[in-house]
mmCIF file with all atom_site columns, C-alpha atoms in Angstrom:
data_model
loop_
_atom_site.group_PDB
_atom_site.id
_atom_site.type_symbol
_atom_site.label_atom_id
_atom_site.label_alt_id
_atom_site.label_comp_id
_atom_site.label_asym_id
_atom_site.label_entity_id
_atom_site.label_seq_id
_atom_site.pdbx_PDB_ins_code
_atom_site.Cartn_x
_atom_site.Cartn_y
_atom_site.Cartn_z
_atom_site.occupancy
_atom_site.B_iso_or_equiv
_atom_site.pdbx_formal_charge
_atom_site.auth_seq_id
_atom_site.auth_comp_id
_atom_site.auth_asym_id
_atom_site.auth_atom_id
_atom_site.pdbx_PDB_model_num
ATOM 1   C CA . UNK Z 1 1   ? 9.045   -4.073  4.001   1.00 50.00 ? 26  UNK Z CA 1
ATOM 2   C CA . UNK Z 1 2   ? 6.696   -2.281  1.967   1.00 52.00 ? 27  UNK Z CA 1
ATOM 3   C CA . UNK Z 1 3   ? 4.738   -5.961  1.501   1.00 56.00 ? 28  UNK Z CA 1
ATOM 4   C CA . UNK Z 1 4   ? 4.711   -6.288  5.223   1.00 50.00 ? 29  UNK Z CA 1
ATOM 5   C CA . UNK Z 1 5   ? 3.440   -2.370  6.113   1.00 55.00 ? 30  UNK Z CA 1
ATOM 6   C CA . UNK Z 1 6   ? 0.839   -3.288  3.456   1.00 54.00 ? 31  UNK Z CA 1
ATOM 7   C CA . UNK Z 1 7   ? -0.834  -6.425  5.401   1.00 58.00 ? 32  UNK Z CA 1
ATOM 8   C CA . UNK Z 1 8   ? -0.407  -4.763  8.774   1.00 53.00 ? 33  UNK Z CA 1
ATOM 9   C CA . UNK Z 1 9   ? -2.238  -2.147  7.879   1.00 61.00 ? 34  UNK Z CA 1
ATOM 10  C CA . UNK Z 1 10  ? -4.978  -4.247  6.368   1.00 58.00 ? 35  UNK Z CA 1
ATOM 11  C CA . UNK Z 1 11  ? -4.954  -6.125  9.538   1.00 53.00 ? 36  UNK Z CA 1
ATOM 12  C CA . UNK Z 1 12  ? -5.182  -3.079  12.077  1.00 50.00 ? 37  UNK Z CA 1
ATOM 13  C CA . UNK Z 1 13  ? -8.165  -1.693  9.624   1.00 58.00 ? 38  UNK Z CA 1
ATOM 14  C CA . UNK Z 1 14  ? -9.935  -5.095  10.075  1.00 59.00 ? 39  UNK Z CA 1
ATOM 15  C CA . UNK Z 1 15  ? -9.370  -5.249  13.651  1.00 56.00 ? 40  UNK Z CA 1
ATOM 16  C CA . UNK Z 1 16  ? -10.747 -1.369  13.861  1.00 57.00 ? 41  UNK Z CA 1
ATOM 17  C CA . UNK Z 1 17  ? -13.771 -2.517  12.075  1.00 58.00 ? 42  UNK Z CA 1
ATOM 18  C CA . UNK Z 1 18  ? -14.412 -4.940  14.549  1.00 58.00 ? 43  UNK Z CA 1
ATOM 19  C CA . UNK Z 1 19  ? -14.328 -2.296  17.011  1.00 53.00 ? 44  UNK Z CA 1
ATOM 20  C CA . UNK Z 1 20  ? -16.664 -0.508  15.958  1.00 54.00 ? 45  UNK Z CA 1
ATOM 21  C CA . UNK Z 1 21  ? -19.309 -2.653  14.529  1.00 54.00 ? 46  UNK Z CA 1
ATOM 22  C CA . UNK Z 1 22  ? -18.748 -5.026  18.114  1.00 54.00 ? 47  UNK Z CA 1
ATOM 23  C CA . UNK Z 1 23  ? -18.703 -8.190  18.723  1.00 56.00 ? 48  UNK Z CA 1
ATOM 24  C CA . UNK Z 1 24  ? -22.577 -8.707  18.794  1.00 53.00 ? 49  UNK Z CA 1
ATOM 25  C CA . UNK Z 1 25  ? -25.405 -10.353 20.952  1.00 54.00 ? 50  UNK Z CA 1
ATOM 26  C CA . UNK Z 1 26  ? -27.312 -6.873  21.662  1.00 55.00 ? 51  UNK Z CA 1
ATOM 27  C CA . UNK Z 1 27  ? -30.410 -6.941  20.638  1.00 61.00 ? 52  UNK Z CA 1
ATOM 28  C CA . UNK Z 1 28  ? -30.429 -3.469  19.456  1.00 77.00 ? 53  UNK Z CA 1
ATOM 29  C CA . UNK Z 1 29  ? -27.706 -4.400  17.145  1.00 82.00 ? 54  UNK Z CA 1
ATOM 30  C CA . UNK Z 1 30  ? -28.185 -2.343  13.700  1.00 88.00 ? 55  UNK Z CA 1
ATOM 31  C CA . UNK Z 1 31  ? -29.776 -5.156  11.210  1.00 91.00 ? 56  UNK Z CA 1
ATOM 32  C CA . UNK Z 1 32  ? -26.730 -6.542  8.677   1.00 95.00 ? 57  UNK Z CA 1
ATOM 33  C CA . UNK Z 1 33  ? -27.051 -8.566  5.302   1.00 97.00 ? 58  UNK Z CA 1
ATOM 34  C CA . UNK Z 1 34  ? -24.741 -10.161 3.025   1.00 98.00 ? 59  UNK Z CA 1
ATOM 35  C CA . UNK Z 1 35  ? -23.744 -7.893  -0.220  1.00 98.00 ? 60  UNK Z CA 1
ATOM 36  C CA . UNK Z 1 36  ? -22.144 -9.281  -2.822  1.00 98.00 ? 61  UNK Z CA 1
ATOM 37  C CA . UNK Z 1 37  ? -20.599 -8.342  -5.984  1.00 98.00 ? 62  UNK Z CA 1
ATOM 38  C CA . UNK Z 1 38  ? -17.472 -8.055  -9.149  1.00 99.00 ? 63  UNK Z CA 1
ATOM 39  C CA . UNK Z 1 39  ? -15.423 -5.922  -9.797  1.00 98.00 ? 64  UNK Z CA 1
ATOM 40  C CA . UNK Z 1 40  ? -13.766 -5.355  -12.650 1.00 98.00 ? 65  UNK Z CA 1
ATOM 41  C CA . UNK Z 1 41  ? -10.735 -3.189  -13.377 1.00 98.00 ? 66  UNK Z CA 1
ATOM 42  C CA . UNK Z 1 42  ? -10.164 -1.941  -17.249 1.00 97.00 ? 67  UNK Z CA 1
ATOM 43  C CA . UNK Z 1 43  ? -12.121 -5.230  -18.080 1.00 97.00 ? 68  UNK Z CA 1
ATOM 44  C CA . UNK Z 1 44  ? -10.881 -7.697  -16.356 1.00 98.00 ? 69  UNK Z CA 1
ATOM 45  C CA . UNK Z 1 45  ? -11.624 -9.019  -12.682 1.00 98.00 ? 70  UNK Z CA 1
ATOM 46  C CA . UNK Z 1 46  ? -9.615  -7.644  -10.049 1.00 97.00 ? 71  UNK Z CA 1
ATOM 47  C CA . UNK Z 1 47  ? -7.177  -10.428 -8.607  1.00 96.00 ? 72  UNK Z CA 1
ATOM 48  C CA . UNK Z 1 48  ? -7.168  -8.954  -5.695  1.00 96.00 ? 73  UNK Z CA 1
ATOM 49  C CA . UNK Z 1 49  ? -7.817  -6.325  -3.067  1.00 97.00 ? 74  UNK Z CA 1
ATOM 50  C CA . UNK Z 1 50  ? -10.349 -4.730  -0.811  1.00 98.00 ? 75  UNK Z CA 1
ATOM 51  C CA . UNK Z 1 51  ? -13.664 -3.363  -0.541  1.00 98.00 ? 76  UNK Z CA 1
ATOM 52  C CA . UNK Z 1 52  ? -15.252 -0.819  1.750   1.00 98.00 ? 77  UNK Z CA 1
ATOM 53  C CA . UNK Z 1 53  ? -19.320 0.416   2.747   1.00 98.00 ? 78  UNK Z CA 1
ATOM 54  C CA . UNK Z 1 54  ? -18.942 4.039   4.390   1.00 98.00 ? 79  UNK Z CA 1
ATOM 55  C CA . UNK Z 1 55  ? -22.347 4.895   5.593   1.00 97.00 ? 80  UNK Z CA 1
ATOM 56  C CA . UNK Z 1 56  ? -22.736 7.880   3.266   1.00 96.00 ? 81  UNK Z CA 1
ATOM 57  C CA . UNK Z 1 57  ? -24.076 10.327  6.117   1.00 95.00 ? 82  UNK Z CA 1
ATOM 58  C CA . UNK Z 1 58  ? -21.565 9.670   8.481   1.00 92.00 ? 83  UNK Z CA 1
ATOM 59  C CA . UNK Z 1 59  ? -24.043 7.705   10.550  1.00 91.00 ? 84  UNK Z CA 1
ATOM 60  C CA . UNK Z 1 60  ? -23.081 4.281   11.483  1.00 88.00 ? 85  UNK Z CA 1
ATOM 61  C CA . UNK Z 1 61  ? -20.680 1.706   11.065  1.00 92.00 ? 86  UNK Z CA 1
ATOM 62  C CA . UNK Z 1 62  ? -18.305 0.766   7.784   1.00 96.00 ? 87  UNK Z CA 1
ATOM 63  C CA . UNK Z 1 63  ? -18.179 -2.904  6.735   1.00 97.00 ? 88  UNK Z CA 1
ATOM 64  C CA . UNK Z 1 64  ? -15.047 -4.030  4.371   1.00 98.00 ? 89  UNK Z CA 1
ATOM 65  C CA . UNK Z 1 65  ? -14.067 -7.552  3.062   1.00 98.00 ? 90  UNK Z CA 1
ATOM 66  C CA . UNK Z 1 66  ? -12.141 -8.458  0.621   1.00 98.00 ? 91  UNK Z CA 1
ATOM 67  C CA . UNK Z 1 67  ? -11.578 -9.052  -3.410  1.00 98.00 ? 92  UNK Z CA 1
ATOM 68  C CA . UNK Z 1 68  ? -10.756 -11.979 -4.298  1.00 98.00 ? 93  UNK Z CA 1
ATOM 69  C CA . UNK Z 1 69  ? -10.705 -13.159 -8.776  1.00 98.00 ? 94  UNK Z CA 1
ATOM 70  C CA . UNK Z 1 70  ? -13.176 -10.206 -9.403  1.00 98.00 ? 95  UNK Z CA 1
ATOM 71  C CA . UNK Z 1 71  ? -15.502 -11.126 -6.800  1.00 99.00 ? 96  UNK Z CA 1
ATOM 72  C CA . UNK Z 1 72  ? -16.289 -9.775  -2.943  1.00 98.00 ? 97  UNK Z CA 1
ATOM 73  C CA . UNK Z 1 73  ? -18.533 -10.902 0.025   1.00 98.00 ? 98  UNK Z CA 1
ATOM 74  C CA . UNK Z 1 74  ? -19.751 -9.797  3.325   1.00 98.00 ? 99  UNK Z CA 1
ATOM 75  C CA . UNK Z 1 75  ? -21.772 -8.164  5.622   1.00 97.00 ? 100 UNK Z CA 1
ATOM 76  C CA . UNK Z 1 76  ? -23.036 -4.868  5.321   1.00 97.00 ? 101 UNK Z CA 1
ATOM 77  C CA . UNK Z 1 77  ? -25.480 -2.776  7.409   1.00 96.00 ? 102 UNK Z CA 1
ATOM 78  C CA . UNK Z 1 78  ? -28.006 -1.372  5.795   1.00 96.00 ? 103 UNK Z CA 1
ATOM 79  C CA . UNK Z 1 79  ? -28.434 2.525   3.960   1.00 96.00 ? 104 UNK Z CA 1
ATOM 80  C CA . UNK Z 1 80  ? -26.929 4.443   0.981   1.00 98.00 ? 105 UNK Z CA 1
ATOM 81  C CA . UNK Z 1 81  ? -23.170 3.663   0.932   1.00 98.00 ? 106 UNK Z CA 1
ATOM 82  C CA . UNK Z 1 82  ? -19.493 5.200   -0.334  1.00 98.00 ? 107 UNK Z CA 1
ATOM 83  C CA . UNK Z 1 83  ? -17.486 2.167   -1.594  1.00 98.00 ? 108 UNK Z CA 1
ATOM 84  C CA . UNK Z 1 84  ? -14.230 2.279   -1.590  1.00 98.00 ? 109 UNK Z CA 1
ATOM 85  C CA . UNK Z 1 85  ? -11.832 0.179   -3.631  1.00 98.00 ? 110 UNK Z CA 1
ATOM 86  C CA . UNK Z 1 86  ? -8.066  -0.138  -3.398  1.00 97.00 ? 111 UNK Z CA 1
ATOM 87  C CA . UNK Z 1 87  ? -5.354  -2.660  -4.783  1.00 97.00 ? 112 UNK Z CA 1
ATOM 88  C CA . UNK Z 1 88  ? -1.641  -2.729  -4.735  1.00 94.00 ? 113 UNK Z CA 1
ATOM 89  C CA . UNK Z 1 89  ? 0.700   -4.241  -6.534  1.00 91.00 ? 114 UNK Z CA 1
ATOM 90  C CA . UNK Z 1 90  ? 4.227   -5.434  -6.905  1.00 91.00 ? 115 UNK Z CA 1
ATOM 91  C CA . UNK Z 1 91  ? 6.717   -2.709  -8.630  1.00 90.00 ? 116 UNK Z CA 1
ATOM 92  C CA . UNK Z 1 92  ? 9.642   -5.376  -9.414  1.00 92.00 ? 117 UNK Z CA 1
ATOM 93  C CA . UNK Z 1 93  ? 11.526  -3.322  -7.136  1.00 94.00 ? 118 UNK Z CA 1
ATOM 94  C CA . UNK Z 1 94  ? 12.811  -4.632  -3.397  1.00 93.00 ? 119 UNK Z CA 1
ATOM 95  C CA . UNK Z 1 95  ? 13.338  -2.262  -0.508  1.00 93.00 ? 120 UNK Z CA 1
ATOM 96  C CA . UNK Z 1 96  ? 16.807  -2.282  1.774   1.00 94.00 ? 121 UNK Z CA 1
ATOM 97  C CA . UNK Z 1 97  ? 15.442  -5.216  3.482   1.00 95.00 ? 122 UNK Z CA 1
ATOM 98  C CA . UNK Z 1 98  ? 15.050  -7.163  0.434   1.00 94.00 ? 123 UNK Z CA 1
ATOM 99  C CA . UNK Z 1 99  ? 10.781  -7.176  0.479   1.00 93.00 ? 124 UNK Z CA 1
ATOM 100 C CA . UNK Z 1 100 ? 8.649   -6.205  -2.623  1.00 92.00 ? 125 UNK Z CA 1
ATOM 101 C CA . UNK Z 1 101 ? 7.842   -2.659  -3.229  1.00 93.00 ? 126 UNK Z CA 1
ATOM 102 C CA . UNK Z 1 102 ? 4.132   -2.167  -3.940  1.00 93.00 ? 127 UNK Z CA 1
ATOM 103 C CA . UNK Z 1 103 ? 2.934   0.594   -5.051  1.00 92.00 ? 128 UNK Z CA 1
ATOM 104 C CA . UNK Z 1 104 ? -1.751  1.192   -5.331  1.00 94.00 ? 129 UNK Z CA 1
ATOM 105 C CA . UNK Z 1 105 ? -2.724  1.386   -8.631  1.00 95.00 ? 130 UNK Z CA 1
ATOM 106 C CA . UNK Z 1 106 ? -6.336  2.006   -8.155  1.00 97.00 ? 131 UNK Z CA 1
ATOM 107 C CA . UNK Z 1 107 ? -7.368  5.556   -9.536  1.00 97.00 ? 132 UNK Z CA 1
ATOM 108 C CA . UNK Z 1 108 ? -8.528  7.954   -6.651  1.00 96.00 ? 133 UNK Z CA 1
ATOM 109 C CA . UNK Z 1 109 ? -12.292 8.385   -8.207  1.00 97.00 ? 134 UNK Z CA 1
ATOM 110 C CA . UNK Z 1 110 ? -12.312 4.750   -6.326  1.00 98.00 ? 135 UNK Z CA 1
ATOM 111 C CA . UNK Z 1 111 ? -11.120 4.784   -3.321  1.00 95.00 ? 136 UNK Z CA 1
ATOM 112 C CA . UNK Z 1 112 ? -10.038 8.614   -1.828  1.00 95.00 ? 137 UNK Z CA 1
ATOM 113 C CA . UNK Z 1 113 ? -11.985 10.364  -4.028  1.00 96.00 ? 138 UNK Z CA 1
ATOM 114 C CA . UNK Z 1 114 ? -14.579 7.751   -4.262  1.00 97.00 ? 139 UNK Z CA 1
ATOM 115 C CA . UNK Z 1 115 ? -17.789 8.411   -7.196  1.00 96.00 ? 140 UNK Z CA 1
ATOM 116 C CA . UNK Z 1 116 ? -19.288 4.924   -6.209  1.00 98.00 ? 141 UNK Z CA 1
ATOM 117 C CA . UNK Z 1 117 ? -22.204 4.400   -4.055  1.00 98.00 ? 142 UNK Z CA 1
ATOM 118 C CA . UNK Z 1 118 ? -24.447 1.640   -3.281  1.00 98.00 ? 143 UNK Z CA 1
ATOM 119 C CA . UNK Z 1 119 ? -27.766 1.262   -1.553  1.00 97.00 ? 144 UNK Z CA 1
ATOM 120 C CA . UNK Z 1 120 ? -28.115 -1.609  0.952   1.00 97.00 ? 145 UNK Z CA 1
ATOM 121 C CA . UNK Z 1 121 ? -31.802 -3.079  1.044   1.00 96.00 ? 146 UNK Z CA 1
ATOM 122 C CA . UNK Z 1 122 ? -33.363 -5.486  3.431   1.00 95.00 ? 147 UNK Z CA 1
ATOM 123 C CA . UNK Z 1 123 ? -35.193 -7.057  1.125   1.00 92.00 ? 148 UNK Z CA 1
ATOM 124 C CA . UNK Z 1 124 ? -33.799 -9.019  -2.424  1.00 88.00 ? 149 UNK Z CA 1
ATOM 125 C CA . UNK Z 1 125 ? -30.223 -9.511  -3.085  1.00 93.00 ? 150 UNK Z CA 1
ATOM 126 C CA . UNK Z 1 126 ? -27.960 -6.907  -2.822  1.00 98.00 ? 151 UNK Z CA 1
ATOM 127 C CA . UNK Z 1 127 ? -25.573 -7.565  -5.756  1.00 98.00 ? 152 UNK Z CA 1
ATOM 128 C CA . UNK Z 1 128 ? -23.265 -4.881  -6.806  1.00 98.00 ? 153 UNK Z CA 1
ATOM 129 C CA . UNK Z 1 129 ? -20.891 -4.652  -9.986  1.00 98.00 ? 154 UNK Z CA 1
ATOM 130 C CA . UNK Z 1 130 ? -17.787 -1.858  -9.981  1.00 98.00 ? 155 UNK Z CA 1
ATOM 131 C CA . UNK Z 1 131 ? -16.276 -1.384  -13.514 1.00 98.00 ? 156 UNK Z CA 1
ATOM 132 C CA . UNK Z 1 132 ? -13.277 0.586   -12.651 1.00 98.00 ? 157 UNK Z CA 1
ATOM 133 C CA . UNK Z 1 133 ? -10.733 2.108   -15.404 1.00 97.00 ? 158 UNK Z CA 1
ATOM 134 C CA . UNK Z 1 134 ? -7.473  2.828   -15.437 1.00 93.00 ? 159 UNK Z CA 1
ATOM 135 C CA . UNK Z 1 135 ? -8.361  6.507   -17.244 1.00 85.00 ? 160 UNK Z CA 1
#
């Protein structure tokens, strides 16, 4: 059950984004690009799990996509940025209903609590790398 709260929650956070960033066609639409990016956790590439842009003053909208073998894409609006990164994974464990228990096993300094940043340009790439750790 746990497995299943996990993707609906992903899924009403995606469908909030889209909310909020709209739908497009306005002209005075705030200017996006594509960011990309790794990230690693103690080393190796994170299999999987997602990524979030806060604006970092509050001001504007949050962009999110996903992790995929260490690696992330999407579109991003532009400014100094809180990223956020969170994972789960399966305990071993099943729930009364017989689903996986997962349990998030990224460190709060990532995701909560986040210490990461970023600053979205117009112009060049905007290529990011995350080395998380464990401790």
């Amino acid at each position: 059950m746990r497995g299943y709260t996990y993707r609906l929650q992903l899924v009403c956070f995606a469908a909030s984004l889209l909310c909020v960033t709209g739908c497009g066609g306005s002209s005075d639409a705030p200017t996006t690009v594509k960011v990309e990016g790794t990230v690693t956790f103690d080393g190796e590439p994170l299999s999987e799990g997602s990524i979030v842009f806060d604006p970092a003053d509050g001001k504007g909208g949050s962009s999110a996509g996903g992790i995929e073998n260490g690696k992330f894409m999407f579109d991003s609006q532009l400014g100094q940025k809180k990223v956020l990164i969170s994972a789960s994974r399966d305990t071993g464990k099943k729930d009364q209903y017989d689903e996986p228990i997962t349990e998030s096993y990224i460190p709060a300094q990532y995701n909560s609590q986040t210490t990461l940043t970023a600053d979205v340009k117009a112009d060049g790439e905007n290529k990011y790398t995350f080395e998380l750790k464990s401790k």
